[in-house]
XYZ file of C-alpha atoms in Angstrom:
691
model
C 19.097 3.940 48.679
C 18.651 4.229 44.981
C 20.138 1.388 43.010
C 23.502 2.236 41.227
C 25.231 0.636 38.524
C 28.977 0.550 37.734
C 29.930 1.419 34.159
C 33.552 0.025 34.186
C 34.568 1.986 30.943
C 34.316 5.022 32.958
C 35.287 3.464 36.153
C 32.685 5.433 38.079
C 29.309 4.703 39.650
C 26.233 6.342 37.967
C 22.704 5.991 39.428
C 20.354 3.989 37.528
C 18.019 6.806 37.004
C 20.455 9.106 35.329
C 21.482 6.407 33.087
C 17.872 5.377 32.011
C 17.290 9.095 31.363
C 20.378 9.457 29.453
C 19.376 6.408 27.256
C 15.904 7.551 26.931
C 17.020 11.111 25.834
C 19.677 9.699 23.487
C 17.166 7.301 21.896
C 14.560 10.015 21.383
C 17.316 12.388 19.942
C 18.291 9.611 17.635
C 14.714 9.070 16.463
C 14.009 12.711 15.853
C 17.417 13.102 14.140
C 16.706 10.401 11.571
C 13.194 12.034 10.875
C 14.862 15.245 10.275
C 17.602 13.770 8.024
C 14.922 11.705 6.103
C 12.839 14.779 5.592
C 15.999 16.759 4.265
C 16.689 13.863 1.750
C 13.138 14.017 0.501
C 13.315 17.596 0.140
C 15.825 17.239 -2.593
C 15.402 13.644 -3.772
C 11.657 13.004 -3.529
C 10.555 10.099 -5.613
C 8.148 11.434 -8.657
C 6.687 7.972 -9.737
C 3.064 8.314 -10.463
C 2.483 4.476 -9.909
C 0.945 4.551 -6.450
C 3.648 5.629 -4.017
C 3.605 9.283 -2.444
C 0.814 10.371 -4.817
C -1.542 7.619 -3.217
C -0.930 9.011 0.175
C -1.020 12.695 -0.680
C -4.431 12.144 -2.633
C -6.166 10.710 0.630
C -4.714 13.334 3.144
C -5.326 16.295 0.571
C -8.987 15.148 0.573
C -9.246 14.612 4.334
C -7.687 17.892 5.248
C -9.756 19.835 2.729
C -13.023 18.579 4.244
C -13.878 16.325 1.193
C -16.755 13.897 2.056
C -15.377 10.200 2.322
C -17.676 8.107 0.132
C -18.821 10.696 -2.181
C -15.906 13.171 -3.021
C -13.356 10.539 -2.721
C -12.586 6.895 -1.582
C -9.644 6.249 0.779
C -8.060 2.938 -0.522
C -5.601 2.816 2.139
C -7.988 3.278 5.053
C -9.611 5.825 7.250
C -8.262 6.345 10.633
C -4.709 5.381 9.674
C -4.674 8.540 7.326
C -6.538 10.708 9.626
C -3.422 10.228 12.149
C -1.210 11.706 9.365
C -3.617 14.721 8.615
C -2.344 16.991 11.649
C 1.316 16.636 10.628
C 0.351 16.948 6.808
C -1.194 20.329 7.359
C 1.434 21.654 9.875
C 4.179 20.642 7.355
C 2.630 22.490 4.386
C -0.128 20.182 2.789
C 1.905 19.183 -0.081
C 3.625 15.978 -1.379
C 6.710 16.351 0.483
C 4.505 16.927 3.711
C 2.662 13.828 3.190
C 5.520 11.608 2.717
C 7.580 13.219 5.620
C 4.279 12.934 7.954
C 3.940 9.260 6.947
C 7.588 8.473 7.686
C 7.386 10.282 11.048
C 4.441 8.459 12.160
C 5.985 5.336 11.085
C 9.001 6.119 13.113
C 7.078 7.150 16.181
C 5.170 3.864 15.632
C 8.293 1.836 15.775
C 9.412 3.560 18.938
C 6.211 2.783 20.625
C 5.963 -0.797 19.251
C 9.442 -1.758 20.383
C 9.112 -0.147 23.801
C 5.683 -1.929 24.191
C 7.339 -5.320 23.466
C 10.096 -4.847 26.072
C 7.481 -3.902 28.760
C 5.580 -7.165 27.418
C 8.933 -9.126 27.937
C 9.386 -7.689 31.381
C 12.860 -6.678 30.196
C 14.498 -5.852 33.680
C 15.175 -2.249 34.136
C 14.513 0.841 32.306
C 18.204 1.067 31.202
C 18.047 -2.156 29.246
C 14.761 -1.477 27.900
C 15.929 1.858 26.323
C 19.159 0.177 25.133
C 17.256 -2.548 23.391
C 14.867 0.131 21.809
C 17.839 2.022 20.613
C 19.512 -1.111 19.362
C 16.334 -2.094 17.381
C 15.966 1.450 15.803
C 19.621 1.154 14.693
C 19.123 -2.213 13.149
C 16.011 -1.091 11.354
C 17.839 1.845 9.719
C 21.057 -0.272 8.845
C 19.568 -3.452 8.020
C 15.745 -3.224 8.143
C 13.903 -4.206 5.064
C 12.279 -1.496 3.134
C 8.884 -2.893 3.833
C 9.666 -2.182 7.604
C 10.517 1.340 7.283
C 9.594 3.022 3.948
C 5.839 4.308 3.575
C 6.088 2.823 0.078
C 3.159 2.530 -2.062
C 0.444 1.510 0.608
C 1.684 2.567 4.122
C 2.184 -1.160 5.042
C 4.442 -0.345 8.006
C 1.752 2.075 9.407
C -0.964 -0.488 8.876
C 1.183 -3.322 10.336
C 1.786 -0.931 13.504
C -1.790 -1.249 14.746
C -1.821 -3.892 17.294
C 1.364 -2.707 18.856
C -0.017 0.890 18.959
C -2.959 -0.479 20.758
C -0.739 -2.526 23.289
C -0.376 0.476 25.656
C -4.085 0.185 26.134
C -4.796 -3.296 25.764
C -2.190 -4.699 28.363
C -3.448 -2.576 31.436
C -7.065 -3.135 30.444
C -6.821 -6.721 30.547
C -5.047 -6.656 33.867
C -7.907 -4.277 35.071
C -10.570 -6.770 33.790
C -9.379 -9.562 35.980
C -9.620 -7.579 39.084
C -11.700 -4.338 38.430
C -14.605 -3.567 36.047
C -14.567 -5.843 33.244
C -17.269 -3.794 31.362
C -14.972 -0.528 31.603
C -11.877 -2.356 30.597
C -13.709 -3.986 27.580
C -14.986 -0.417 26.625
C -11.387 0.899 26.780
C -10.188 -1.965 24.387
C -13.430 -1.572 22.292
C -12.608 2.201 22.043
C -9.353 1.665 20.388
C -10.600 -1.388 18.443
C -13.456 0.674 16.736
C -10.829 3.164 15.514
C -8.766 -0.015 14.503
C -11.505 -1.218 12.311
C -11.266 1.891 10.107
C -7.519 1.561 9.988
C -7.351 -0.505 7.029
C -9.297 -3.647 6.087
C -6.200 -5.953 6.344
C -5.503 -4.560 9.861
C -8.888 -3.835 11.449
C -10.370 -7.207 11.071
C -7.563 -9.409 12.212
C -7.022 -7.004 15.218
C -10.619 -7.220 16.270
C -10.662 -10.960 16.164
C -7.165 -11.193 17.932
C -8.512 -8.963 20.642
C -11.581 -11.133 21.173
C -9.469 -14.263 21.342
C -7.168 -12.526 23.813
C -9.971 -11.694 25.925
C -11.140 -15.160 26.042
C -7.958 -16.612 26.611
C -7.407 -14.111 29.666
C -10.710 -14.963 31.388
C -10.859 -18.785 31.066
C -11.562 -19.308 34.659
C -14.215 -16.594 34.843
C -17.095 -17.216 32.262
C -18.995 -14.111 33.470
C -16.071 -11.724 33.276
C -15.393 -13.009 29.820
C -18.858 -12.362 28.567
C -18.950 -9.085 29.968
C -15.515 -8.204 28.545
C -16.545 -9.567 25.197
C -19.727 -7.848 25.122
C -18.072 -4.369 26.112
C -15.393 -4.678 23.405
C -17.806 -5.734 20.596
C -20.193 -3.028 21.640
C -17.887 -0.208 21.946
C -15.944 -1.066 18.969
C -18.796 -1.021 16.720
C -20.290 2.107 18.251
C -16.906 4.060 18.000
C -16.591 2.847 14.398
C -20.041 3.982 13.536
C -19.952 7.200 14.936
C -16.423 7.710 13.399
C -17.645 6.844 10.037
C -20.849 8.745 10.277
C -18.599 11.964 10.939
C -15.919 11.523 7.908
C -18.841 10.600 5.633
C -21.327 13.341 6.828
C -23.821 10.904 7.792
C -23.743 8.892 4.424
C -21.636 5.811 5.073
C -23.448 3.329 2.697
C -21.387 4.478 -0.356
C -18.146 3.928 1.386
C -19.339 0.604 3.031
C -20.308 -0.743 -0.359
C -17.007 0.290 -1.939
C -14.843 -0.923 1.096
C -16.523 -4.239 1.882
C -18.169 -5.161 -1.398
C -16.608 -3.842 -4.348
C -12.881 -3.971 -3.328
C -12.743 -7.531 -1.652
C -14.711 -8.943 -4.530
C -12.243 -7.639 -7.197
C -8.867 -7.789 -5.569
C -8.855 -11.562 -5.959
C -8.523 -11.458 -9.634
C -7.623 -7.780 -10.491
C -4.229 -7.323 -8.818
C -1.207 -9.557 -9.792
C 0.650 -11.327 -10.097
C -1.588 -13.864 -11.991
C 0.232 -17.274 -11.751
C -1.912 -20.249 -10.388
C 0.587 -20.475 -7.801
C -0.079 -16.852 -6.778
C -3.745 -17.699 -5.529
C -4.771 -19.482 -2.649
C -8.149 -21.217 -3.866
C -8.019 -24.519 -1.705
C -6.388 -26.013 1.370
C -3.680 -27.467 -1.002
C -2.579 -24.291 -1.973
C -1.205 -23.192 1.404
C 2.113 -24.210 0.325
C 2.084 -21.342 -2.145
C 2.444 -19.126 1.057
C 5.610 -20.678 2.110
C 7.489 -21.315 -1.074
C 8.214 -17.846 -2.117
C 9.261 -16.778 1.381
C 12.939 -15.821 2.130
C 14.661 -17.759 4.750
C 14.618 -14.952 7.198
C 10.817 -14.915 6.707
C 10.316 -18.453 7.362
C 12.498 -18.501 10.398
C 10.428 -15.402 11.661
C 7.299 -17.334 11.079
C 8.487 -20.372 12.716
C 9.586 -18.472 15.965
C 6.221 -16.803 16.162
C 4.139 -19.888 15.734
C 6.196 -21.617 18.371
C 5.850 -18.465 20.478
C 1.913 -18.525 19.884
C 1.648 -22.437 20.656
C 3.511 -22.157 23.899
C 1.413 -19.301 25.063
C -1.800 -20.812 24.141
C -0.847 -24.104 25.913
C 0.144 -22.286 29.278
C -2.995 -20.315 29.051
C -5.246 -23.458 28.575
C -3.405 -25.104 31.641
C -4.128 -21.962 33.801
C -0.445 -20.933 33.964
C 1.481 -17.794 33.328
C 0.449 -14.253 34.032
C -3.112 -13.932 32.320
C -3.019 -10.627 31.007
C 0.747 -10.609 29.640
C 0.382 -13.674 27.858
C -3.026 -12.772 26.425
C -1.762 -9.430 25.499
C 1.232 -11.191 23.648
C -1.316 -13.574 21.948
C -3.185 -10.464 20.893
C -0.217 -8.942 18.939
C 1.142 -12.011 17.764
C -2.134 -13.518 16.259
C -3.127 -9.981 14.876
C 0.137 -9.519 13.203
C -0.111 -13.050 11.612
C -3.606 -12.285 10.605
C -2.554 -9.035 8.762
C 0.112 -11.263 6.831
C -2.429 -13.863 5.775
C -5.818 -12.059 5.151
C -4.620 -9.762 2.263
C -3.066 -13.074 0.489
C -6.138 -15.041 1.138
C -8.262 -12.469 -0.361
C -5.887 -11.404 -3.139
C -2.694 -12.790 -4.179
C 0.310 -14.439 -2.606
C 2.895 -11.816 -1.734
C 5.581 -12.756 0.608
C 6.452 -9.209 1.723
C 3.130 -9.315 3.843
C 5.056 -11.556 6.360
C 7.108 -8.393 7.267
C 4.259 -7.700 9.351
C 4.980 -10.388 11.889
C 8.938 -9.747 12.237
C 9.091 -7.536 15.308
C 6.617 -9.453 17.237
C 8.420 -12.695 16.231
C 11.897 -11.661 17.298
C 10.316 -10.355 20.707
C 8.657 -13.690 21.087
C 11.304 -15.707 22.915
C 12.021 -13.019 25.419
C 8.109 -12.749 26.033
C 7.376 -16.422 26.371
C 10.743 -17.547 27.585
C 11.598 -14.339 29.388
C 12.457 -15.384 33.086
C 14.612 -18.379 31.822
C 16.480 -16.171 29.357
C 16.947 -13.388 31.906
C 18.005 -15.637 34.746
C 20.710 -17.320 32.460
C 21.891 -13.646 31.587
C 21.812 -12.471 35.239
C 25.486 -13.065 35.963
C 26.395 -11.060 32.971
C 24.241 -8.006 34.023
C 26.791 -5.489 34.639
C 28.668 -6.251 31.478
C 25.288 -6.088 29.514
C 24.442 -2.827 31.053
C 27.705 -1.141 30.309
C 28.299 -2.761 26.622
C 24.385 -1.790 25.604
C 24.684 1.676 27.070
C 27.950 2.771 25.583
C 27.451 0.697 22.375
C 24.057 1.904 21.641
C 25.000 5.540 22.239
C 28.034 5.292 20.053
C 26.335 3.575 17.388
C 23.493 6.208 17.176
C 26.051 9.018 17.091
C 27.721 7.229 14.262
C 24.669 6.434 12.265
C 23.505 10.087 12.564
C 27.113 11.459 11.663
C 27.231 9.350 8.597
C 23.672 9.972 7.543
C 24.294 13.662 8.071
C 27.404 13.706 5.933
C 25.547 11.812 3.156
C 22.661 14.259 3.176
C 24.966 17.253 3.269
C 26.563 15.825 0.103
C 23.328 15.257 -1.603
C 21.999 18.956 -0.543
C 25.220 20.307 -2.193
C 24.907 18.491 -5.427
C 21.262 19.139 -5.803
C 20.913 22.802 -4.246
C 20.601 24.440 -7.868
C 17.969 22.212 -9.011
C 14.478 24.296 -9.199
C 12.230 24.012 -6.111
C 8.680 23.527 -6.828
C 6.455 25.075 -4.283
C 3.258 22.989 -5.185
C 5.182 19.874 -4.417
C 7.286 21.017 -1.632
C 10.736 19.647 -3.042
C 13.525 20.118 -5.494
C 13.140 18.438 -8.953
C 15.684 17.858 -11.757
C 15.823 20.715 -14.284
C 14.534 18.584 -17.098
C 11.478 17.523 -15.059
C 10.836 21.047 -14.018
C 10.841 22.107 -17.665
C 8.672 19.173 -18.446
C 6.154 20.131 -15.750
C 6.202 23.886 -16.948
C 5.626 22.910 -20.497
C 2.660 20.705 -19.472
C 1.133 23.399 -17.339
C 1.353 25.906 -20.373
C -0.319 23.399 -22.592
C -3.269 23.112 -20.074
C -3.612 26.897 -19.866
C -3.737 27.026 -23.657
C -6.733 24.730 -23.755
C -8.772 27.640 -22.013
C -10.011 25.514 -19.320
C -13.061 27.110 -17.265
C -12.125 25.858 -13.964
C -15.432 26.735 -12.414
C -16.900 23.781 -14.384
C -14.779 21.308 -12.275
C -11.573 19.397 -12.775
C -10.269 19.721 -16.238
C -7.814 16.824 -16.093
C -8.203 13.240 -15.497
C -4.953 11.107 -14.743
C -5.021 7.390 -14.639
C -2.574 7.719 -11.837
C -2.777 11.010 -9.789
C 0.541 12.873 -10.530
C 2.381 15.962 -10.049
C 0.673 17.039 -13.202
C -2.619 17.308 -11.313
C -1.066 19.296 -8.658
C 0.819 21.856 -10.861
C -2.204 22.566 -12.997
C -4.583 23.083 -9.968
C -6.349 19.763 -10.543
C -6.013 18.422 -7.070
C -9.742 17.676 -7.118
C -10.185 14.776 -9.442
C -13.106 14.328 -11.736
C -13.948 10.895 -10.006
C -13.737 9.865 -6.408
C -10.835 7.446 -7.179
C -7.231 8.793 -7.082
C -6.042 5.876 -9.586
C -7.834 3.786 -12.203
C -6.786 0.852 -10.140
C -8.864 1.992 -7.223
C -12.331 2.183 -9.561
C -13.101 -1.496 -8.267
C -16.439 -2.772 -8.841
C -18.940 -2.325 -11.795
C -20.315 0.972 -10.572
C -16.916 2.592 -9.952
C -15.743 1.102 -13.388
C -18.730 2.613 -14.932
C -18.358 5.898 -13.364
C -14.757 6.134 -14.418
C -15.271 5.150 -17.992
C -17.929 7.634 -18.374
C -15.591 10.471 -17.744
C -14.002 9.819 -21.117
C -16.946 8.519 -22.579
C -18.953 11.724 -22.167
C -15.790 13.894 -22.685
C -16.061 15.513 -19.167
C -12.711 16.585 -19.016
C -10.562 18.510 -21.551
C -7.423 16.279 -21.285
C -6.214 12.866 -19.996
C -2.819 11.590 -18.761
C -1.989 8.002 -19.008
C 1.244 6.118 -17.736
C 3.533 5.695 -20.615
C 4.469 2.053 -21.329
C 7.831 3.088 -22.325
C 8.492 4.530 -18.644
C 6.974 1.371 -16.971
C 5.389 -1.952 -18.228
C 2.611 -1.387 -15.847
C 1.300 1.038 -18.523
C 0.854 -2.119 -20.937
C -1.005 -3.925 -18.129
C -3.213 -1.091 -17.280
C -4.163 -0.632 -20.752
C -5.316 -4.417 -20.936
C -6.663 -4.653 -17.342
C -8.820 -1.727 -18.093
C -9.497 -1.962 -21.602
C -13.210 -0.507 -21.701
C -11.794 2.674 -20.282
C -8.966 2.801 -22.866
C -11.459 1.938 -25.814
C -13.550 4.708 -24.790
C -10.466 7.079 -24.395
C -9.132 6.298 -28.031
C -12.813 6.788 -29.252
C -13.097 10.328 -27.765
C -9.512 11.627 -27.118
C -6.299 11.632 -29.268
C -2.624 11.428 -27.931
C -0.759 14.714 -28.684
C 2.476 14.796 -26.570
C 4.585 12.825 -24.082
C 6.708 13.406 -21.143
C 8.986 11.177 -19.362
C 6.093 9.261 -17.281
C 2.854 10.421 -19.200
C 1.087 10.601 -22.437
C -1.118 13.496 -22.917
C -4.575 12.918 -24.568
C -7.007 15.842 -25.743
C -10.468 15.772 -26.963
C -11.045 14.761 -30.481
C -13.588 17.620 -31.101
C -16.000 15.564 -33.227
C -13.177 13.381 -34.947
C -14.181 9.790 -35.740
C -12.010 6.770 -35.242
C -11.935 4.423 -38.073
C -12.192 0.855 -36.943
C -11.538 -2.088 -39.179
C -12.493 -5.567 -39.313
C -10.818 -8.310 -37.419
C -11.060 -12.051 -37.217
C -11.288 -14.114 -33.692
C -11.383 -18.001 -33.563
C -12.002 -19.788 -30.532
C -10.293 -22.956 -29.346
C -10.985 -25.212 -26.396
C -7.461 -26.304 -24.821
C -8.905 -27.798 -21.616
C -11.810 -28.161 -18.956
C -11.357 -24.446 -18.094
C -8.960 -23.033 -20.492
C -9.605 -21.560 -24.041
C -7.559 -19.605 -26.645
C -8.460 -16.896 -28.792
C -6.570 -16.685 -32.100
C -6.942 -13.118 -33.517
C -5.657 -11.735 -36.923
C -6.381 -8.540 -38.992
C -5.323 -6.745 -41.964
C -3.598 -3.917 -40.019
C -1.763 -3.164 -36.950
C -3.224 -1.903 -33.682
C -5.107 -2.837 -30.727
C -7.928 -5.637 -31.395
C -11.154 -4.898 -29.391
C -12.568 -8.366 -28.385
C -16.007 -8.756 -27.150
C -16.530 -12.166 -25.816
C -19.507 -14.041 -24.403
C -18.847 -16.426 -21.416
C -20.704 -18.767 -19.533
C -19.463 -18.950 -16.077
C -20.470 -21.186 -13.327
C -21.079 -19.166 -10.038
C -18.527 -19.607 -7.366
C -17.515 -17.592 -4.298
C -14.200 -16.695 -5.574
C -14.117 -16.824 -9.458
C -10.598 -16.231 -10.879
C -10.235 -15.815 -14.659
C -7.012 -14.723 -16.195
C -5.657 -13.918 -19.643
C -2.237 -14.496 -21.199
C -1.305 -12.488 -24.182
C 1.137 -14.098 -26.738
C 1.979 -11.117 -28.889
C 5.198 -9.298 -29.551
C 4.162 -6.115 -27.441
C 3.380 -8.551 -24.414
C 6.713 -10.376 -24.791
C 8.473 -7.038 -24.577
C 6.863 -6.149 -21.326
C 8.776 -9.295 -19.791
C 12.200 -7.501 -20.171
C 10.932 -4.006 -18.999
C 10.591 -2.700 -15.479
C 7.052 -3.066 -14.189
C 4.251 -5.553 -15.072
C 5.079 -8.120 -12.609
C 3.518 -11.243 -13.951
C 3.764 -10.258 -17.524
C 1.947 -11.476 -19.935
C -0.951 -12.202 -17.727
C -3.739 -10.205 -16.348
C -7.058 -10.670 -14.658
C -10.353 -10.825 -16.334
C -13.454 -9.582 -15.003
C -15.756 -12.655 -14.192
C -18.818 -11.198 -16.042
C -20.822 -12.726 -18.898
C -19.755 -10.287 -21.626
C -16.074 -8.944 -20.795
C -14.137 -6.600 -23.234
C -10.611 -7.655 -23.814
C -7.947 -6.301 -26.008
C -4.796 -7.806 -27.797
C -1.931 -5.909 -29.605
C -1.436 -6.877 -33.262
C 1.288 -5.962 -35.540
C 0.850 -5.180 -39.234
C -0.196 -8.516 -40.958
C 0.569 -10.588 -37.987
C -1.497 -12.820 -35.694
C -1.684 -13.062 -31.960
C -3.443 -15.320 -29.399
C -4.984 -14.730 -26.191
C -5.158 -17.709 -23.554
C -8.072 -17.644 -21.081
C -8.115 -19.827 -18.088
C -10.226 -20.188 -15.000
C -8.167 -21.145 -11.814
C -11.167 -22.108 -9.370
C -13.320 -25.101 -9.855
C -16.245 -23.535 -11.475
C -16.665 -24.156 -15.233
C -15.832 -21.747 -17.928
C -17.548 -21.751 -21.521
C -16.690 -19.138 -24.259
C -19.444 -19.101 -26.738
C -18.579 -16.180 -28.877
C -15.932 -13.672 -29.830
C -16.456 -10.563 -31.903
C -13.235 -8.567 -32.927
C -12.727 -5.150 -34.154
C -9.304 -3.487 -35.073
C -8.664 -0.016 -33.573
C -5.621 1.837 -34.877
C -3.193 2.618 -32.080
C -0.275 4.739 -31.535
C 3.366 4.915 -31.415
C 3.504 6.878 -28.201
C 7.282 7.200 -28.507
C 6.840 8.946 -31.749
C 4.852 11.811 -30.179
C 6.454 15.097 -29.531
C 7.509 15.989 -26.037
C 5.479 18.523 -24.135
C 7.951 21.238 -24.936
C 8.043 20.276 -28.602
C 4.195 20.254 -28.718
C 4.040 23.475 -27.228
C 6.476 25.095 -29.704
C 4.489 23.555 -32.739
C 1.227 25.219 -31.216
C 2.925 28.472 -30.970
C 4.203 28.362 -34.563
C 0.768 27.068 -35.799
C -0.755 30.302 -34.078
C 1.795 32.565 -35.516
C 1.051 31.430 -39.010
C -2.622 31.934 -38.611
C -2.286 35.279 -37.304
């Protein structure tokens, strides 16, 4: 006879299978309902920030879905296979910005569902009813209390990148079991197949996942060296073959450009280019490891402690030959992979405690996986109560969450239903933003662009302005200036404005976000070429529009730069000039070679100080300096004033500044520019007078 449980709330016996299917159905309906609600919210309240975010995802998906050649037509900074997973949903939903964000959110939600279910299986949670109840409870907690970094695609699809080992778990667990008894080569090949796709998932995910998988295979076969060797060989061979074939397909047989960009240019520059830029934000020696812990929240520290205890206990058990080999090894795979995904980007870049959210799910499942039998025995006497409470409670909570979120969404729709809908974007925007976009599009049409000659607009951050003007295809393979990493990429990006390859350029307005100030300093060679060849003519809420100078010259003036040594690896440049503007600094440095050179600049000027109190530029007034012999830097100078630039090297290599040449470049008060609409009116009046 089929087992039955007694739901005391109803006072009747209900078959276990019926309850399990009910819980499964309710959980799936809840997940789908939340995806639908989120998609409706995005239809009426989609963020429009050009700084990374949705535009970064859209840029990659648009190129993948249109058949563009990776490594030639575009570079996907976020990864390859992690984006390819989204492409079918992106296309079906309309191939616009709304579709890219909804596709990312839906796949992340599905990833949560698969991940939590996999962890309950790994923990051998007794019975499908409790497993689905736990999945439902976890989804509810994620929606009500989950950190934004766990549920929101955000600026870099981190929740999707972090889900990789848990998405692989349904293959890894049975494959490890099979490798113990059946064909080790076939089992290793199955794991290598998913690991090969994982290698192209993203840099900070693929590498830790492969290493963790190899470690798990070793611990699973400690008592059989032959099976261990066969399994490892099969994993590595199949993984690299799968990754190679996949890469050859998306790069059309020309993978070298992407490999060079992804594994040379990006890793070599992340360490100094991205911020924050304090000494405590870099891991350059073993003594710096405390920098990882000190900025973490109490919740993150507790999660890390639980995870480390779980890993330690599981490793000791495997070394002693205790525990289920496949299950414990699979746990160690997801645990160490999650930890590796938290550590690698901080070791290769800068300290950022939010990366530790990658471990949260596995960490809090660890006690039930490592100490599961003891916990379940202790709770056995409360089994009936737990079953009844979990089923009734989770179904009631899911219904309540959907009801409340539906009501909130309905209010949002009622309040914004009259706002303009932009087909090219796929969502409603505020009327003021719609008017701004319309004015911008009309300005671009007035420039008499010949679209057959290629893109006419370069945006330092791909934005809605590219889309509404038909400039989805960018003049460089990089969706944002911050992705033009490496000397070759940087020179290519600068050449677009230096050679006037486009009719117009947009930059982020510093008044909109202080990251605009940072971008100007961190990418000064580009902005210097921009000021020489283009002039700003109008502003929007986010963007400044520049158009070609048509032969006009920029009158540069003299400036003075004095060098002072402030320490072994620290110098100060004192700058003054007779006028106001941006001072172009050409310095000559002697740099001792090292594996990870990190040089930063700290600007001491009124402009830089103002960035401290504005949103954006975290770590102001610091920014990274390219570790080359002759970098070009800039500093803002007020009329008749002076300013200083501190330059310091953080790693142990020596730094000498031998010379400094300065020129004053007149700069602009962007806030004084006419708006896009005002500029359009002025141009119309000018034409009427000339007719």
